[in-house]
CSV table of C-alpha atoms in Angstrom, one decimal:
chain,number,residue,atom,x,y,z
B,8,MET,CA,103.1,104.8,138.0
B,9,ILE,CA,100.6,107.0,136.7
B,10,LEU,CA,100.5,110.6,136.9
B,11,VAL,CA,97.6,112.9,136.9
B,12,THR,CA,98.0,116.7,136.5
B,13,GLY,CA,95.3,118.9,138.0
B,14,GLY,CA,94.1,116.1,140.5
B,15,THR,CA,92.2,118.6,142.4
B,16,GLY,CA,89.7,119.7,139.3
B,17,LEU,CA,86.6,118.1,138.6
B,18,VAL,CA,87.8,115.6,136.1
B,19,GLY,CA,91.1,115.0,138.0
B,20,SER,CA,89.3,114.3,141.0
B,21,HIS,CA,86.9,112.1,139.8
B,22,LEU,CA,89.7,110.1,137.7
B,23,LEU,CA,91.8,109.8,140.7
B,24,TYR,CA,89.1,108.2,142.5
B,25,GLN,CA,88.3,105.7,139.9
B,26,LEU,CA,91.9,104.9,139.5
B,27,VAL,CA,92.7,104.4,143.0
B,28,LEU,CA,89.7,102.0,143.3
B,29,ASN,CA,91.2,100.2,140.1
B,30,LYS,CA,94.2,99.8,142.4
B,31,GLU,CA,96.4,101.8,140.3
B,32,LYS,CA,99.7,103.4,141.8
B,33,VAL,CA,99.1,107.2,141.4
B,34,ARG,CA,100.6,110.3,141.7
B,35,ALA,CA,98.8,113.7,141.6
B,36,THR,CA,99.9,117.3,141.1
B,37,TYR,CA,98.2,120.0,143.0
B,38,ARG,CA,99.1,123.8,143.3
B,39,ARG,CA,97.3,124.9,146.7
B,40,GLU,CA,97.1,122.5,149.9
B,41,LYS,CA,93.7,123.7,150.5
B,42,THR,CA,92.5,122.4,147.2
B,43,LEU,CA,92.9,118.9,148.2
B,44,GLN,CA,90.0,119.1,150.7
B,45,ARG,CA,88.0,118.7,147.3
B,46,VAL,CA,89.1,115.7,146.2
B,47,LYS,CA,88.4,114.2,149.6
B,48,TYR,CA,85.0,115.6,149.7
B,49,VAL,CA,84.4,114.3,146.4
B,50,PHE,CA,85.6,110.7,147.3
B,51,SER,CA,83.1,110.9,150.6
B,52,TYR,CA,80.3,111.0,148.0
B,53,PHE,CA,80.9,107.6,147.0
B,54,GLU,CA,82.8,105.5,149.7
B,55,GLU,CA,82.9,105.2,153.4
B,56,ASN,CA,86.4,104.7,153.5
B,57,SER,CA,87.3,107.7,151.3
B,58,GLU,CA,90.3,108.6,153.7
B,59,GLU,CA,91.7,105.5,153.0
B,60,LEU,CA,91.4,105.8,149.4
B,61,PHE,CA,92.9,109.7,149.3
B,62,ASN,CA,95.9,108.5,151.3
B,63,GLN,CA,96.8,106.0,148.5
B,64,ILE,CA,97.5,109.2,146.3
B,65,ASP,CA,101.3,110.3,146.2
B,66,TRP,CA,100.6,114.1,145.9
B,67,VAL,CA,103.0,116.4,144.5
B,68,GLU,CA,103.0,120.5,144.8
B,69,ALA,CA,103.7,121.5,141.1
B,70,ASP,CA,102.6,124.1,139.0
B,71,ILE,CA,102.5,122.9,135.2
B,72,ASN,CA,104.9,125.7,134.3
B,73,ASP,CA,107.4,124.9,137.3
B,74,ILE,CA,109.6,122.5,135.5
B,75,PRO,CA,112.1,121.7,138.4
B,76,ALA,CA,108.8,120.7,140.3
B,77,LEU,CA,107.4,118.7,137.1
B,78,GLU,CA,110.8,116.9,136.8
B,79,GLN,CA,110.3,115.5,140.2
B,80,ALA,CA,106.7,114.8,139.4
B,81,PHE,CA,107.5,112.5,136.5
B,82,LYS,CA,110.0,110.4,138.3
B,83,GLY,CA,109.1,106.7,138.2
B,84,ILE,CA,106.0,107.7,135.8
B,85,THR,CA,104.7,105.6,132.9
B,86,HIS,CA,101.6,106.9,131.9
B,87,VAL,CA,100.3,110.9,132.2
B,88,TYR,CA,96.7,112.0,132.4
B,89,HIS,CA,97.3,115.9,131.6
B,90,CYS,CA,93.8,117.0,133.3
B,91,ALA,CA,95.4,120.6,134.5
B,92,ALA,CA,93.9,123.8,132.7
B,93,PHE,CA,92.7,127.3,133.3
B,94,VAL,CA,88.8,127.9,132.2
B,95,SER,CA,87.7,131.4,131.6
B,96,PHE,CA,86.2,133.1,128.9
B,97,GLU,CA,87.4,136.4,129.8
B,98,PRO,CA,89.1,138.3,127.3
B,99,ASP,CA,91.3,139.8,129.5
B,100,LYS,CA,92.8,136.8,130.8
B,101,TYR,CA,93.9,135.5,127.5
B,102,LYS,CA,97.6,135.6,128.8
B,103,LEU,CA,97.2,133.7,131.6
B,104,LEU,CA,95.4,131.4,129.6
B,105,ARG,CA,97.9,131.1,127.2
B,106,LYS,CA,100.5,130.6,129.9
B,107,ILE,CA,98.7,127.7,131.6
B,108,ASN,CA,96.8,125.9,128.8
B,109,ILE,CA,99.4,126.2,125.8
B,110,GLU,CA,102.9,126.7,127.5
B,111,GLY,CA,102.0,124.2,130.5
B,112,THR,CA,100.8,121.5,128.0
B,113,ALA,CA,104.0,121.9,125.8
B,114,ASN,CA,105.8,121.2,129.4
B,115,ILE,CA,104.1,118.1,129.9
B,116,VAL,CA,104.7,116.8,126.4
B,117,ASN,CA,108.3,117.8,126.5
B,118,LEU,CA,108.8,116.1,130.0
B,119,CYS,CA,106.7,112.9,128.6
B,120,LEU,CA,109.4,112.9,125.6
B,121,SER,CA,112.3,113.3,127.9
B,122,SER,CA,110.9,111.0,130.5
B,123,SER,CA,110.2,108.1,127.9
B,124,ILE,CA,106.5,108.2,128.8
B,125,GLU,CA,104.3,105.3,127.3
B,126,LYS,CA,101.2,107.1,126.7
B,127,LEU,CA,99.8,110.5,127.7
B,128,CYS,CA,95.9,111.3,127.7
B,129,TYR,CA,95.4,115.2,127.2
B,130,VAL,CA,91.9,116.4,128.2
B,131,SER,CA,90.7,119.2,125.9
B,132,SER,CA,87.4,120.4,125.1
B,133,ILE,CA,84.8,120.8,122.2
B,134,ALA,CA,85.4,124.3,122.4
B,135,ALA,CA,88.8,123.4,120.5
B,136,ILE,CA,86.3,121.5,117.6
B,137,GLY,CA,85.5,123.6,114.5
B,138,HIS,CA,82.2,124.5,113.5
B,139,LYS,CA,79.7,123.8,110.7
B,140,GLU,CA,77.6,126.4,108.9
B,141,ASN,CA,74.7,124.1,108.6
B,142,PRO,CA,73.1,124.0,112.5
B,143,GLU,CA,71.8,120.4,111.6
B,144,ALA,CA,75.0,119.3,110.4
B,145,LEU,CA,77.0,116.6,113.3
B,146,ILE,CA,80.3,118.1,114.4
B,147,ASP,CA,82.9,115.3,114.2
B,148,GLU,CA,86.5,115.2,114.8
B,149,GLN,CA,87.1,115.9,111.3
B,150,THR,CA,85.4,119.1,111.6
B,151,PRO,CA,88.3,122.1,110.6
B,152,TRP,CA,88.9,124.8,113.2
B,153,ASN,CA,88.5,127.8,111.4
B,154,PRO,CA,91.3,130.5,113.2
B,155,GLU,CA,89.3,133.4,111.4
B,156,GLU,CA,86.0,132.7,113.4
B,157,ASP,CA,85.4,134.7,116.7
B,158,ASN,CA,86.6,132.1,119.0
B,159,SER,CA,86.6,132.6,122.8
B,160,VAL,CA,89.9,133.1,124.1
B,161,TYR,CA,89.6,129.8,126.3
B,162,ALA,CA,89.0,127.7,122.8
B,163,ILE,CA,91.9,129.3,121.1
B,164,THR,CA,94.0,128.4,124.0
B,165,LYS,CA,92.6,124.7,124.1
B,166,TYR,CA,93.2,124.5,120.6
B,167,GLY,CA,96.8,125.6,120.9
B,168,ALA,CA,97.3,123.1,123.6
B,169,GLU,CA,96.1,120.2,121.3
B,170,LEU,CA,98.9,121.4,118.7
B,171,GLU,CA,101.5,121.0,121.3
B,172,VAL,CA,100.2,117.5,122.1
B,173,TRP,CA,100.1,116.7,118.2
B,174,ARG,CA,103.6,118.0,117.8
B,175,GLY,CA,104.8,115.6,120.4
B,176,THR,CA,103.2,112.6,118.5
B,177,GLN,CA,105.1,113.8,115.5
B,178,GLU,CA,108.0,113.4,117.8
B,179,GLY,CA,107.4,109.8,118.8
B,180,LEU,CA,105.1,110.3,121.9
B,181,ASN,CA,101.6,107.9,121.9
B,182,ALA,CA,99.2,110.1,123.0
B,183,VAL,CA,95.1,110.3,123.0
B,184,ILE,CA,92.8,113.3,123.4
B,185,VAL,CA,89.2,113.8,124.8
B,186,ASN,CA,86.9,116.2,123.9
B,187,PRO,CA,84.4,116.5,126.4
B,188,GLY,CA,81.3,118.7,126.0
B,189,VAL,CA,79.8,120.1,129.1
B,190,ILE,CA,81.0,117.9,132.1
B,191,LEU,CA,78.4,117.3,134.4
B,192,GLY,CA,79.8,116.3,138.2
B,193,ALA,CA,79.0,116.9,141.7
B,194,GLY,CA,81.3,118.7,144.3
B,195,TYR,CA,82.4,121.7,142.4
B,196,TRP,CA,79.4,124.2,143.1
B,197,ASN,CA,81.2,127.4,142.5
B,198,GLY,CA,83.3,129.2,139.8
B,199,GLY,CA,84.0,127.7,136.4
B,200,SER,CA,82.8,124.3,136.9
B,201,SER,CA,79.3,123.0,135.4
B,202,GLY,CA,78.3,122.4,139.0
B,203,SER,CA,77.6,126.1,139.1
B,204,LEU,CA,74.8,125.6,136.9
B,205,PHE,CA,73.0,123.6,139.3
B,206,LYS,CA,73.6,126.2,142.2
B,207,GLN,CA,72.3,128.9,139.7
B,208,VAL,CA,69.2,127.0,139.0
B,209,TYR,CA,68.6,126.3,142.5
B,210,LYS,CA,68.8,129.8,143.6
B,211,GLY,CA,66.7,131.0,140.6
B,212,MET,CA,67.4,131.8,136.9
B,213,THR,CA,65.0,134.4,135.2
B,214,TYR,CA,66.2,133.5,131.8
B,215,TYR,CA,66.7,130.7,129.2
B,216,VAL,CA,68.3,130.6,126.0
B,217,LYS,CA,67.6,127.9,123.4
B,218,GLY,CA,71.4,127.3,122.3
B,219,ILE,CA,72.1,123.7,121.7
B,220,VAL,CA,75.3,121.7,123.1
B,221,GLY,CA,76.8,118.5,124.0
B,222,TYR,CA,76.5,117.3,127.7
B,223,VAL,CA,78.5,114.3,129.3
B,224,ASP,CA,78.7,112.9,132.9
B,225,VAL,CA,82.0,113.3,134.3
B,226,PHE,CA,82.5,109.5,134.9
B,227,ASP,CA,81.7,108.6,131.3
B,228,VAL,CA,84.6,111.0,130.9
B,229,VAL,CA,86.8,109.2,133.3
B,230,ASP,CA,85.9,105.9,131.8
B,231,ALA,CA,86.6,107.0,128.2
B,232,MET,CA,89.9,108.0,129.3
B,233,ILE,CA,90.8,104.9,130.9
B,234,LYS,CA,89.8,102.7,128.3
B,235,LEU,CA,91.7,105.0,125.7
B,236,MET,CA,95.1,105.0,128.1
B,237,ASN,CA,94.5,100.9,128.3
B,238,SER,CA,94.0,100.3,124.6
B,239,ASN,CA,96.4,99.7,121.7
B,240,ILE,CA,94.7,103.2,120.3
B,241,ASN,CA,97.2,106.1,119.8
B,242,ASN,CA,97.5,109.5,118.3
B,243,GLU,CA,93.6,110.1,117.9
B,244,GLY,CA,91.2,112.3,119.5
B,245,PHE,CA,87.6,111.7,120.7
B,246,ILE,CA,84.5,113.7,121.1
B,247,LEU,CA,82.7,112.7,124.6
B,248,ILE,CA,79.2,113.8,124.5
B,249,SER,CA,76.3,111.9,125.6
B,250,GLU,CA,73.4,114.0,124.3
B,251,ASN,CA,73.0,117.3,122.7
B,252,MET,CA,70.3,119.5,124.2
B,253,THR,CA,69.4,122.9,124.2
B,254,PHE,CA,70.3,125.0,127.5
B,255,GLN,CA,66.7,125.4,128.5
B,256,GLU,CA,65.8,121.8,128.3
B,257,PHE,CA,68.9,121.2,130.6
B,258,GLN,CA,67.8,123.9,132.9
B,259,ASN,CA,64.2,122.4,133.2
B,260,LYS,CA,65.6,119.2,134.0
B,261,VAL,CA,67.8,120.5,136.7
B,262,ALA,CA,64.9,122.5,138.0
B,263,ARG,CA,62.6,119.4,138.0
B,264,ASP,CA,65.0,117.3,140.2
B,265,LEU,CA,65.8,120.4,142.6
B,266,ASN,CA,62.0,120.9,143.0
B,267,VAL,CA,62.5,124.7,141.8
B,268,LYS,CA,61.0,126.8,139.4
B,269,PRO,CA,62.6,126.8,135.9
B,270,PRO,CA,63.5,129.9,134.1
B,271,GLN,CA,60.5,131.4,132.3
B,272,LYS,CA,61.7,134.3,130.2
B,273,GLU,CA,63.9,133.7,127.0
B,274,ALA,CA,66.9,135.7,126.4
B,275,LYS,CA,66.5,136.8,123.1
B,276,SER,CA,70.0,137.8,120.9
B,277,TRP,CA,69.0,141.6,121.4
B,278,LEU,CA,69.0,141.3,125.1
B,279,LEU,CA,72.2,139.0,125.3
B,280,GLY,CA,73.9,141.7,123.2
B,281,LEU,CA,73.1,144.5,125.5
B,282,ALA,CA,74.0,142.4,128.3
B,283,TRP,CA,77.6,141.9,127.1
B,284,ARG,CA,78.0,145.6,126.0
B,285,LEU,CA,77.1,146.7,129.4
B,286,ASP,CA,79.3,143.8,131.0
B,287,TRP,CA,82.3,145.5,128.9
B,288,ILE,CA,81.4,148.8,130.0
B,289,GLY,CA,81.1,147.9,133.7
B,290,HIS,CA,84.7,146.0,133.5
B,291,LYS,CA,86.3,149.0,131.4
B,292,LEU,CA,85.0,151.5,134.0
B,293,PHE,CA,84.7,149.8,137.2
B,294,GLY,CA,87.4,147.1,136.8
B,295,LYS,CA,84.6,144.6,137.4
B,296,ARG,CA,85.1,140.8,136.4
B,297,ARG,CA,83.8,139.9,132.9
B,298,ASN,CA,80.7,137.8,133.8
B,299,LEU,CA,79.7,137.8,130.0
B,300,SER,CA,81.4,138.2,127.0
B,301,LYS,CA,80.7,138.6,123.2
B,302,GLN,CA,81.6,135.0,122.5
B,303,THR,CA,80.0,133.3,125.6
B,304,ALA,CA,76.7,135.4,124.5
B,305,LYS,CA,77.2,134.1,120.8
B,306,SER,CA,77.7,130.7,122.4
B,307,ALA,CA,74.6,130.6,124.2
B,308,LEU,CA,72.4,130.9,121.1
B,309,SER,CA,74.2,128.7,118.7
B,310,ILE,CA,73.1,125.6,117.7
B,311,THR,CA,76.1,122.6,117.7
B,312,ARG,CA,75.2,119.2,117.7
B,313,TYR,CA,78.3,117.1,118.0
B,314,ASP,CA,78.7,113.4,116.9
B,315,ASN,CA,80.0,110.9,119.4
B,316,SER,CA,80.1,107.9,117.0
B,317,LYS,CA,83.6,107.5,116.8
B,318,ILE,CA,84.4,106.9,120.6
B,319,LYS,CA,81.1,104.3,120.7
B,320,LYS,CA,82.8,102.3,117.8
B,321,ALA,CA,86.3,102.4,118.9
B,322,LEU,CA,85.5,101.0,122.5
B,323,ASP,CA,82.0,99.7,122.1
B,324,PHE,CA,81.3,102.7,124.4
B,325,LYS,CA,78.0,103.5,125.9
B,326,PHE,CA,77.1,106.6,127.8
B,327,LYS,CA,75.1,107.7,130.9
B,328,THR,CA,71.7,109.2,130.0
B,329,ILE,CA,71.7,112.9,131.0
B,330,ASP,CA,68.6,112.6,132.6
B,331,GLN,CA,70.5,109.9,135.0
B,332,SER,CA,73.5,112.1,135.3
B,333,ILE,CA,71.3,115.2,136.4
B,334,GLU,CA,69.1,113.1,138.7
B,335,GLU,CA,72.4,111.4,140.4
B,336,ILE,CA,74.1,115.1,140.8
B,337,CYS,CA,70.8,116.5,141.7
B,338,GLU,CA,70.8,114.3,144.9
B,339,LEU,CA,74.0,114.9,145.7
B,340,TYR,CA,73.7,118.9,145.9
B,341,LYS,CA,70.7,118.2,148.0
B,342,ARG,CA,72.7,116.4,150.2
B,343,ASP,CA,75.1,119.0,150.5
B,344,LEU,CA,72.5,121.7,151.2
B,345,ASN,CA,71.3,119.7,154.2
B,346,ASN,CA,74.7,119.5,155.4
């Protein structure tokens, strides 16, 4: 039987859909019962018998820091997809990020070892990959992480979580790690998910930025994870991106497919510098939630180009174009608007 942690998230829900469609026996963890409705809704995008597919999943309420609950979830499990994570770039959330992303992953690794799990697939992020000084140079899986850089709190904890997985491999665990770029998928239009980008563009964005990052469709992430899990590849990490493009180009493509006006003004470095400082002041004086940190402002302007050749060669993998991904997601977003 397969265990999926974080089954109610963007990756987790799409992974569950594909696994159930493949007639796999699946158990999944969740933390709050109301979030199960998200998974049902994602299933309904693609299947008329979505309720029937959803009911094939063995759901277990378990926080990844609740060891007794996890021990119950691991009973009878042979393979684990660890998708559960906390996504935040707010500096004041660092302790919570460590608790969930690093300590939680350590718990999963330890239970994989004690339960003699055959293989673990961990969903990390390109945030946990190093950078190169030359912006034109492609970043690959061998690009070293630099702890001296001004890394975001999210990146630090995802890198720390990877170290826990690699520690597990030294103790005999078979594992693979995937490092997706910005994951594009439908059904999660609010919060930290990339779906909120579609919502923001639809509502109207004034500014664009010219930073470059890698994008990937959620079904490509899921497909790569399943193929890696079913392969004889162990103890390797893989960057998952379809294309590198500017944030401006991405915003323009989404605006085109949603039939709205794209952002017209460039957010220069001085403006973003002012914005994150004002955001910090608002947090310190009034306790407002951070929307823009120094690190995310820097990321919006940075040029990072990622190399996806390793996964292509290992699995003869073909990615969906970002144009196709955006078009499909925009259609689902418009359908939700009409509903």
